[in-house]
Short mmCIF file of C-alpha atoms and ligand atoms in Angstrom, two decimals:
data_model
loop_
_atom_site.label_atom_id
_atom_site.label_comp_id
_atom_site.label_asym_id
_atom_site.label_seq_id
_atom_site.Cartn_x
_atom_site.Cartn_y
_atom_site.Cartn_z
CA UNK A 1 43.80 170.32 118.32
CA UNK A 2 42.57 173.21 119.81
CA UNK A 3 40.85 173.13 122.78
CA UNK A 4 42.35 175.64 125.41
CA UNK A 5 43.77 174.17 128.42
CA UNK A 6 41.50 175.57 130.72
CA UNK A 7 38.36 174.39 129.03
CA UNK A 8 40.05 170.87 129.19
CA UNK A 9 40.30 171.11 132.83
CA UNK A 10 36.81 172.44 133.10
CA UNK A 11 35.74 169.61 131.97
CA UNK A 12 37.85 167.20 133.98
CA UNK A 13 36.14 169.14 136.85
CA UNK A 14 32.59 168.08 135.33
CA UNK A 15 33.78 164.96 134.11
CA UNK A 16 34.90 163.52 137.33
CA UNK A 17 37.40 161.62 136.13
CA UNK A 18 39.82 160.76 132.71
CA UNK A 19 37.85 161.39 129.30
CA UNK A 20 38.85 161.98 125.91
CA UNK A 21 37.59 165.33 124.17
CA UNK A 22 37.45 165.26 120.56
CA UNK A 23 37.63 168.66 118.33
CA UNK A 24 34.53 168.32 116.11
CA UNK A 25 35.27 171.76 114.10
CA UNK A 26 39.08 171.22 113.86
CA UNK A 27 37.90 167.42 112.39
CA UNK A 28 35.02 168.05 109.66
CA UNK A 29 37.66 170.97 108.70
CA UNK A 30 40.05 168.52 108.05
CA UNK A 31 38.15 165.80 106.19
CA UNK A 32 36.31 168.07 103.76
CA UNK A 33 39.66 169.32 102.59
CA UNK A 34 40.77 165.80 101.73
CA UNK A 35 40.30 165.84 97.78
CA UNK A 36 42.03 164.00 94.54
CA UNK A 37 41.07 163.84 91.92
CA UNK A 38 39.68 159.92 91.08
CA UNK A 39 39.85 159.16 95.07
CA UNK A 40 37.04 157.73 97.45
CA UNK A 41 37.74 158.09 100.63
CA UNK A 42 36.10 155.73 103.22
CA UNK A 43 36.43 156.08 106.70
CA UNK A 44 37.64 152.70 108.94
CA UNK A 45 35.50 152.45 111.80
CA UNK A 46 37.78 150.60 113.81
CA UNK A 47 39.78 154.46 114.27
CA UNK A 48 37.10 155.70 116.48
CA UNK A 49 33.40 154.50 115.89
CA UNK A 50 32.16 156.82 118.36
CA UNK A 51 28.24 158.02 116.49
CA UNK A 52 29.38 161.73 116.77
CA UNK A 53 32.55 161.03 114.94
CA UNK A 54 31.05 159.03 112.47
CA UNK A 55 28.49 161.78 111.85
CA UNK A 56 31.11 164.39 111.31
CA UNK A 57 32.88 162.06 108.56
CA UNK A 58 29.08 161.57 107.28
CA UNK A 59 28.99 165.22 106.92
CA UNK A 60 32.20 165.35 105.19
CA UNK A 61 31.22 163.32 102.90
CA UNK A 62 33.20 159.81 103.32
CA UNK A 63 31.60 156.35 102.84
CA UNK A 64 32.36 153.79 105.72
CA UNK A 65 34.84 150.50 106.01
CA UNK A 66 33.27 148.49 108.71
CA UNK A 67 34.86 145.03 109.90
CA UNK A 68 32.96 143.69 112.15
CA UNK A 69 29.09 143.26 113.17
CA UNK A 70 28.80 146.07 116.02
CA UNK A 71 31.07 148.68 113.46
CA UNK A 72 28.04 148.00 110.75
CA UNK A 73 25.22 148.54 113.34
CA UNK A 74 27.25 152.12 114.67
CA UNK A 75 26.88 153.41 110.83
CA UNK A 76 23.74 152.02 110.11
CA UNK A 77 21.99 153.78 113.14
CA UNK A 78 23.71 157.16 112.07
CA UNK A 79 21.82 156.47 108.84
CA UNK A 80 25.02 155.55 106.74
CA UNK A 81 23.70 154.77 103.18
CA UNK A 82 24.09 150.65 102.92
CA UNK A 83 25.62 151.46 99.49
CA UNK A 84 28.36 153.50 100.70
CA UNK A 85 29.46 150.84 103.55
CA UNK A 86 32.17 148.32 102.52
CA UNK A 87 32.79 145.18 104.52
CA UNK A 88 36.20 144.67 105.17
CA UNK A 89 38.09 142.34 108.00
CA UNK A 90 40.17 139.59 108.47
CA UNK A 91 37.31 137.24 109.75
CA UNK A 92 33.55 138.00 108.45
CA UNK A 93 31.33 136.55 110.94
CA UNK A 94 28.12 134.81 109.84
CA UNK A 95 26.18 137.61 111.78
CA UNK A 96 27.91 140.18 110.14
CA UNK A 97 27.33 138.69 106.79
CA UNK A 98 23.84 138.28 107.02
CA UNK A 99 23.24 141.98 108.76
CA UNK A 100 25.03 143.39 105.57
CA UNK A 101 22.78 141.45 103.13
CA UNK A 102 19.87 142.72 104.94
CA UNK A 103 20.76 145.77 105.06
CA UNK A 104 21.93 146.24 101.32
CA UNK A 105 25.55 146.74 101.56
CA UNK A 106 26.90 145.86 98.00
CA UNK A 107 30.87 146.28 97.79
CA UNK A 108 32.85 143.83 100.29
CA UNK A 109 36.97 143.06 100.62
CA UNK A 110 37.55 138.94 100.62
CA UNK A 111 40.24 138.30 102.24
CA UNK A 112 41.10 134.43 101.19
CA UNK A 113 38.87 131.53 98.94
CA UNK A 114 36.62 130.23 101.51
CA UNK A 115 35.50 134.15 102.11
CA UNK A 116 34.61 134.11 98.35
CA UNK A 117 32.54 130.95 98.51
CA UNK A 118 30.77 132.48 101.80
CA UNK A 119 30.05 135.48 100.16
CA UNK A 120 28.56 133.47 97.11
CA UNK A 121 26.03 131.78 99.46
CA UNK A 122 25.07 135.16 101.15
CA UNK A 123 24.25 136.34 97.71
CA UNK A 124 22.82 133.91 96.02
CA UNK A 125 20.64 133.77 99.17
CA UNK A 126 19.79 137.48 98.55
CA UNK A 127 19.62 137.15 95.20
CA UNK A 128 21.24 139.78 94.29
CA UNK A 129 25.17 140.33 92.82
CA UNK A 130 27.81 142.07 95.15
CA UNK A 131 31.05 143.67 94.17
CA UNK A 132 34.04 142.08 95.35
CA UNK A 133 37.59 143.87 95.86
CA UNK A 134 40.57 140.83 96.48
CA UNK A 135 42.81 141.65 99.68
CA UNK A 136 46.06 140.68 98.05
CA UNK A 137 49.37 140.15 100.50
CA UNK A 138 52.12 141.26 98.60
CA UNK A 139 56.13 139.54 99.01
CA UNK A 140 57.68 142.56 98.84
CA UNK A 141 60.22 144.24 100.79
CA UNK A 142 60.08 147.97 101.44
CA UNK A 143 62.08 148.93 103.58
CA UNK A 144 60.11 150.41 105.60
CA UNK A 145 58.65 149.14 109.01
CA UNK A 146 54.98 148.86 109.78
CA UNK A 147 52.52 147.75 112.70
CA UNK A 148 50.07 146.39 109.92
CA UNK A 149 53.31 143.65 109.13
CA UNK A 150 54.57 145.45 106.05
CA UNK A 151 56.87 142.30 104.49
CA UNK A 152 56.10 140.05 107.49
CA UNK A 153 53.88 137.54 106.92
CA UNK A 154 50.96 138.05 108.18
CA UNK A 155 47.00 136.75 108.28
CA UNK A 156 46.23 139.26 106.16
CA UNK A 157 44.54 138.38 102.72
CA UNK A 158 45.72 135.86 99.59
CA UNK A 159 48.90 134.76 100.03
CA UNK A 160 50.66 134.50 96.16
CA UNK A 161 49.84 131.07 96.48
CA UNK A 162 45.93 131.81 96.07
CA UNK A 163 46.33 134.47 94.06
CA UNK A 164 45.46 132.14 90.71
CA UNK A 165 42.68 130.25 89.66
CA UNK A 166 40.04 132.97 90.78
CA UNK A 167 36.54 130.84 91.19
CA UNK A 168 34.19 132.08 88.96
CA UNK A 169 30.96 132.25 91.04
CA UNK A 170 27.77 133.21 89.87
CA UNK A 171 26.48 136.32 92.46
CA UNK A 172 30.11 138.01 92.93
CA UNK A 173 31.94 140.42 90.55
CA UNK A 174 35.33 140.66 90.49
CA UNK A 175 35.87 144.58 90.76
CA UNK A 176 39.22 145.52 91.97
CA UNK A 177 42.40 144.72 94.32
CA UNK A 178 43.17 145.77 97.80
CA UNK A 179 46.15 145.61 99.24
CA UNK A 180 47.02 146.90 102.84
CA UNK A 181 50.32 146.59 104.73
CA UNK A 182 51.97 149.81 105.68
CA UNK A 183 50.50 151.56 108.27
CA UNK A 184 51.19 154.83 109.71
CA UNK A 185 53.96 155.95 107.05
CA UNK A 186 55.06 159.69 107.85
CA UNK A 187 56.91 160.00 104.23
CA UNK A 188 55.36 160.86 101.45
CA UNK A 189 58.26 159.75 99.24
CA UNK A 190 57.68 156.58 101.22
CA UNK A 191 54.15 155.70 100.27
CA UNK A 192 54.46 156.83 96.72
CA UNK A 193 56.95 154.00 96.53
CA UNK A 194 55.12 151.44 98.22
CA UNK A 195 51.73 152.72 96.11
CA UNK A 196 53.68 152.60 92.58
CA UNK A 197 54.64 148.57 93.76
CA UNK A 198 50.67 147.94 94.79
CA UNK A 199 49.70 149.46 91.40
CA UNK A 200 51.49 147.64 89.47
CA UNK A 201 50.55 144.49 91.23
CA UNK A 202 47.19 145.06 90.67
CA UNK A 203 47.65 145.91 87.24
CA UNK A 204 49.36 142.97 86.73
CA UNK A 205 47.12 141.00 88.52
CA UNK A 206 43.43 141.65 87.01
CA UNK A 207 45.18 141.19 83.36
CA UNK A 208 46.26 137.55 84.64
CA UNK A 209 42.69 136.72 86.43
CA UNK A 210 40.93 138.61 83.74
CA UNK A 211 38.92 141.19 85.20
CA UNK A 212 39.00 145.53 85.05
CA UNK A 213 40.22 146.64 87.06
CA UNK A 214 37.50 149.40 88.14
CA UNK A 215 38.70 149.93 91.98
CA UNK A 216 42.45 150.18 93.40
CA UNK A 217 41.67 150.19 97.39
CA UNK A 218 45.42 151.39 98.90
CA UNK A 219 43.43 150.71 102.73
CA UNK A 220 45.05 153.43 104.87
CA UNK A 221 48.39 154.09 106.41
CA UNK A 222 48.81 157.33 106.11
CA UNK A 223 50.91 159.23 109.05
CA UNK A 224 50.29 161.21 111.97
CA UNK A 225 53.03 162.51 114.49
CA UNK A 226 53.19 160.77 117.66
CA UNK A 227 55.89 163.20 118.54
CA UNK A 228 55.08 166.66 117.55
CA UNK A 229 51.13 167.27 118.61
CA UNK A 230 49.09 168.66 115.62
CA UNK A 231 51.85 166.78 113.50
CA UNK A 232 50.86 164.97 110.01
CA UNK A 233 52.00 164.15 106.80
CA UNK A 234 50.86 167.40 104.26
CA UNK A 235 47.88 166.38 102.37
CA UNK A 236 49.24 168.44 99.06
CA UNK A 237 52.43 165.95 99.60
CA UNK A 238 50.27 163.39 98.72
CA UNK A 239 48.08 164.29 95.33
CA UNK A 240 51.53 163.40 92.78
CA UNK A 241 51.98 160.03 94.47
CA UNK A 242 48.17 159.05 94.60
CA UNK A 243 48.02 160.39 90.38
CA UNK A 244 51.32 158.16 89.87
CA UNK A 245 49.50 155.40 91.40
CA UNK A 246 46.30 155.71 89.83
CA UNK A 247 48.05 156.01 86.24
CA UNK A 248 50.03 152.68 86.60
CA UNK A 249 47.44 150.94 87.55
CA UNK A 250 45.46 152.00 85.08
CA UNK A 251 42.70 152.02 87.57
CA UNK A 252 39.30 153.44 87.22
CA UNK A 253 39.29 154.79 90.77
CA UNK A 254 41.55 154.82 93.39
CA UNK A 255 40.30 154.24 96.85
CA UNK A 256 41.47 154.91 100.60
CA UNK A 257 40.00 153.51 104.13
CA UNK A 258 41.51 156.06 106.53
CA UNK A 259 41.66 155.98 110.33
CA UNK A 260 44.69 157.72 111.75
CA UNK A 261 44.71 160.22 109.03
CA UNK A 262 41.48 161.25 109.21
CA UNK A 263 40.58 161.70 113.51
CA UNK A 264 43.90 160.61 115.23
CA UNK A 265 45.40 164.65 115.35
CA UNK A 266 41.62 165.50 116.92
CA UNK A 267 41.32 163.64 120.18
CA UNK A 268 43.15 164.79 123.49
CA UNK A 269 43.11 162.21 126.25
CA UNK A 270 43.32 163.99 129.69
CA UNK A 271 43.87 162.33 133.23
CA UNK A 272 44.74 162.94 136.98
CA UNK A 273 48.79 163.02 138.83
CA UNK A 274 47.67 161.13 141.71
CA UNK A 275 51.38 160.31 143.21
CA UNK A 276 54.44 161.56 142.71
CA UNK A 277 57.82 159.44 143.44
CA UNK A 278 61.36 158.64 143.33
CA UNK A 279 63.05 155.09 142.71
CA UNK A 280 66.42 154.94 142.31
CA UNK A 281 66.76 158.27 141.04
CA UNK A 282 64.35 157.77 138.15
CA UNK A 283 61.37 160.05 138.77
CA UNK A 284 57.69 158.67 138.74
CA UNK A 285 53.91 160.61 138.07
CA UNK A 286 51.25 157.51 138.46
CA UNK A 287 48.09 158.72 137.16
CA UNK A 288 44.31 157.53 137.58
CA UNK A 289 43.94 156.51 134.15
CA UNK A 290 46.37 154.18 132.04
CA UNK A 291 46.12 151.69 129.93
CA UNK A 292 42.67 150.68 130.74
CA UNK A 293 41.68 153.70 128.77
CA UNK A 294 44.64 153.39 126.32
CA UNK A 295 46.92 150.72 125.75
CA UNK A 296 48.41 151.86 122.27
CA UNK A 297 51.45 153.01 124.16
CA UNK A 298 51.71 149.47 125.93
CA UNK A 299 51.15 147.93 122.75
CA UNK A 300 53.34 149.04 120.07
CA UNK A 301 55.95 151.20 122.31
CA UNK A 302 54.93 154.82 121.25
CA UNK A 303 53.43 156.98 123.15
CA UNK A 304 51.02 159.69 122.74
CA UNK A 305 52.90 163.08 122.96
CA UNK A 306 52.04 164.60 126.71
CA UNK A 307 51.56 167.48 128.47
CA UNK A 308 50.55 169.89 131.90
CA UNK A 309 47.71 171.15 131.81
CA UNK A 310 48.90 173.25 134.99
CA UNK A 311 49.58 176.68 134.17
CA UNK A 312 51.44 177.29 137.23
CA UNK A 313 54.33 174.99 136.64
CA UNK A 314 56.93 176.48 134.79
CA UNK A 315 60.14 175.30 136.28
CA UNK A 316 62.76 173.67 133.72
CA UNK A 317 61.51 170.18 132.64
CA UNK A 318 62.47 167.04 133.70
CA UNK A 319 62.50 163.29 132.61
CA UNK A 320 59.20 161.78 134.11
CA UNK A 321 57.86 158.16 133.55
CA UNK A 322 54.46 157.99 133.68
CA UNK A 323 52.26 155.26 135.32
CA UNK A 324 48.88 154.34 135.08
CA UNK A 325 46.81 152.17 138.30
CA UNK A 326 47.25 148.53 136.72
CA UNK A 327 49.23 146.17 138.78
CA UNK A 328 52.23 145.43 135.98
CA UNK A 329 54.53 147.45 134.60
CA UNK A 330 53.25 147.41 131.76
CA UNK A 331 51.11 149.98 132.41
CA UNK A 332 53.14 152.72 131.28
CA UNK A 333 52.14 155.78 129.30
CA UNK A 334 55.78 156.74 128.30
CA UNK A 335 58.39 158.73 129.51
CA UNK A 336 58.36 162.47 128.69
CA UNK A 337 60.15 165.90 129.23
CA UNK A 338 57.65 167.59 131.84
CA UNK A 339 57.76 170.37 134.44
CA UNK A 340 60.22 169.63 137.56
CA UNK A 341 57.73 170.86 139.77
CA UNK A 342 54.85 168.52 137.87
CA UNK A 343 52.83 167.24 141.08
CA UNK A 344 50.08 165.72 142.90
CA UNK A 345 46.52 166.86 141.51
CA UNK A 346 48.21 168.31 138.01
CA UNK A 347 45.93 167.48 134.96
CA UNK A 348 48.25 165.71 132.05
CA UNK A 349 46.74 165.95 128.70
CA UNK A 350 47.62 163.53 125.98
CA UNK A 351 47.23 164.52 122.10
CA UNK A 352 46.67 162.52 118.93
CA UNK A 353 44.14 160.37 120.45
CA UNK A 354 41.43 160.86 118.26
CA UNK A 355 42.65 157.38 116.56
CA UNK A 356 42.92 154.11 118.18
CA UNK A 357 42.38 155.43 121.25
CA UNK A 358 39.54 154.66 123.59
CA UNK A 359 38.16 151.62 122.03
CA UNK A 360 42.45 150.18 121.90
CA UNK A 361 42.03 149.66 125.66
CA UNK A 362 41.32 147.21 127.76
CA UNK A 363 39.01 148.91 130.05
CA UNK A 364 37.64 145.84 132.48
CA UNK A 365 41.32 144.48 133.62
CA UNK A 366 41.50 145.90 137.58
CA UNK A 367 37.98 147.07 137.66
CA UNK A 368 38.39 150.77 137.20
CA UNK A 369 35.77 153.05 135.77
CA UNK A 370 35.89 153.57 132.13
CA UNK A 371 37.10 156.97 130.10
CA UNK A 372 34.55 159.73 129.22
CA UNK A 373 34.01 160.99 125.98
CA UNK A 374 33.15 164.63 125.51
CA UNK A 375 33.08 166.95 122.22
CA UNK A 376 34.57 170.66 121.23
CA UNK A 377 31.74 171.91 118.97
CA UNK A 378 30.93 176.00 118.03
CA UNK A 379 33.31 176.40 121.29
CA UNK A 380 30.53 174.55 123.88
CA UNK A 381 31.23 171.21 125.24
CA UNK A 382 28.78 167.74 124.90
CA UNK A 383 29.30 165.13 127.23
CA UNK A 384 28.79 162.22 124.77
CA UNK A 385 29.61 159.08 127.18
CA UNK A 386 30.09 159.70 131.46
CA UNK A 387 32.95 158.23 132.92
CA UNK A 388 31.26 154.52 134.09
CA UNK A 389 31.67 152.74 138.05
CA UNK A 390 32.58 148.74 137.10
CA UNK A 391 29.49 148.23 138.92
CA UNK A 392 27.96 148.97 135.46
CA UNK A 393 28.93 146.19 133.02
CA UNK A 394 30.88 144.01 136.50
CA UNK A 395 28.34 140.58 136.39
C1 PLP B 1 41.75 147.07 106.16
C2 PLP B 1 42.10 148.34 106.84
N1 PLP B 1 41.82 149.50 106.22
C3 PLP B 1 42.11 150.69 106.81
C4 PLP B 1 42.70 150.76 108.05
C5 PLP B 1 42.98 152.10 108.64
O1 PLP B 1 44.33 152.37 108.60
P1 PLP B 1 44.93 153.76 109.10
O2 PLP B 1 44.48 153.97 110.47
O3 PLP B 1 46.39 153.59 108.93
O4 PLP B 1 44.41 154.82 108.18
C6 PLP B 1 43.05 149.57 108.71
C7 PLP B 1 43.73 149.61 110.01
O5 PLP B 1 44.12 148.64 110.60
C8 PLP B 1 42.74 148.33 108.10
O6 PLP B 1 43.03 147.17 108.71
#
């Protein structure tokens, strides 16, 4: 992320208020160097579904995962090709189903049986075939933590005990596996491991139901730094593992839905010091904005890594809590290393936000106006969304 400080404060100025600024060069730079040989890579709306992102990964050239009705009408009206949209999602709502038939979508993820049969009568309804990748949730211990469940069990998908006896059902092809569980895994050696076991799942898998296995989708889950700002796994680091994985599977192509990856290092959040306090010796900056405009941090217990925008202060730093206006105390933004003399009217700026940021809020609770949005482009700011009174969507 590059945006100068100043030119983020400039626009806090014109802004009036919190927004998020999104680095549109420093993001299409990024995605068009994501390459592999045999790899798709889609793009999962539910990162950041803001149009001018989507455009950029357009431009890049990534298809789009969408998972839910207002996701598919964002990439339709950006003039997403209907082929290159898959339907993914827990829950595929009959409005949803029916917009992507319309509209011509043809590859979808079913998560359980009764999905399958749904899909069957959307088809046959079209009259047309659609592809269908099975969301498989594997038993299988990693190691390795995840906020996407990794061993728990979750909602996610066919539990082994519908993995057999695959309906056959006339308008739906059988194309490939999915399976999703790690998310946000900042080891290479990590996800190669956790790839190999998916691949040979799968493999395993479309021999016993009978089908080829044309399409390994891996989902996402590839890491960002929520520490170090800039900070992600090495894309090189990546192309043996994603080979290995293709090989054992034995899969015609390997496929990836990436959010964090692909926009999280690109978004900046930035927000007002209002107050300043002590409280039993623990020091305190409550800020306008919080977790109405970002509630990863209250969420899942990481925060976004944070810093002054305030040239000025340069005194050795200090342990600071940071608050946002929400009556509970759960409304905090983390606790970071920041000037001493951080203070009243000082600009903090927030990094890695370009995923799971402003639409992982809950923007209504207490009223307060919602984020901007504003993007870096050819070094000239657009003011894509203005921060919003309550008196807007308040009924
Ligand atoms: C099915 C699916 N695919 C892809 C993603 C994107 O994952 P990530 O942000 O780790 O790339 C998610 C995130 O929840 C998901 O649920």
């Amino acid at each position: 992320m590059s945006i100068p400080a100043q030119n983020l404060t400039d626009a806090y100025a014109r802004a009036g208020g919190s927004f998020y600024a999104y680095d549109l060069d420093a993001m299409g730079a990024h995605l068009s160097s994501l390459k592999a040989e045999g790899l798709r890579l889609w793009y999962a709306c539910k990162a950041n579904p803001l149009s001018a992102v989507l455009e950029c990964v357009k431009e890049s050239g990534f298809s789009f995962d969408v998972a839910s009705l207002g996701e598919l009408e964002q990439v339709l009206k950006i003039g997403a090709d209907p082929k290159r949209i898959l339907l993914t999602g827990p829950v595929k709502s009959d409005a949803f189903l029916l917009r992507a038939f319309a509209a011509g979508t043809e590859w979808f993820v079913a998560e359980s049986h009764a999905q399958l049969h749904r899909l069957e009568k959307y088809a046959a309804a079209a009259g047309r075939p659609v592809n269908i990748l099975l969301r498989l949730q594997l038993d299988w211990d990693s190691g390795a933590k995840s906020v996407l469940g990794g061993n728990k069990i979750t909602a996610f998908g066919l539990g082994v005990e519908d993995w057999g006896n695959l309906p056959a059902l006339a308008h739906l092809r059988y194309r490939g596996v999915h399976v999703f569980q790690w998310g946000n895994v900042l080891s290479a050696a990590t996800l190669g491991e956790v790839w190999k076991r998916i691949a040979e799942v799968a493999r395993q898998y479309s021999d016993a139901q009978g089908f080829a296995l044309d399409v390994l989708d891996l989902g996402g889950g590839i890491g960002i730094s929520y520490e170090e700002p800039g900070g992600m796994l090495e894309w090189e680091s990546l192309l043996e593992p994603l080979a290995e994985a293709r090989r054992v599977a034995g899969a015609g192509e390997l496929w990836m839905e990436l959010g964090r990856y692909a926009v999280g290092p690109f978004g900046t959040y930035v927000t007002k010091v209002m107050e300043k306090k002590n409280v039993r010796g623990e020091s305190f900056l409550l800020c306008n904005g919080g977790s109405q405009h970002m509630v990863r941090p209250a969420l899942v217990k990481e925060s976004f890594p944070c810093r002054n925008l305030n040239s000025a202060r340069s005194r050795p730093a200090k342990k600071f809590h940071v608050h946002g206006p929400l009556c509970t105390a759960l409304d905090c933004l983390g606790s970071f290393s920041l000037p001493e003399d951080s203070a009243e009217e000082d600009l903090l700026a927030f990094s890695q936000c370009g995923a799971y940021g402003f639409t992982e809020s809950m923007p209504y609770f207490l009223c307060h106006e919602l984020a901007g949005e504003w993007a870096w482009q050819n070094g000239n700011w657009r003011e894509l969304r203005k921060v919003e009174a309550a008196g807007s969507w308040l009924r």
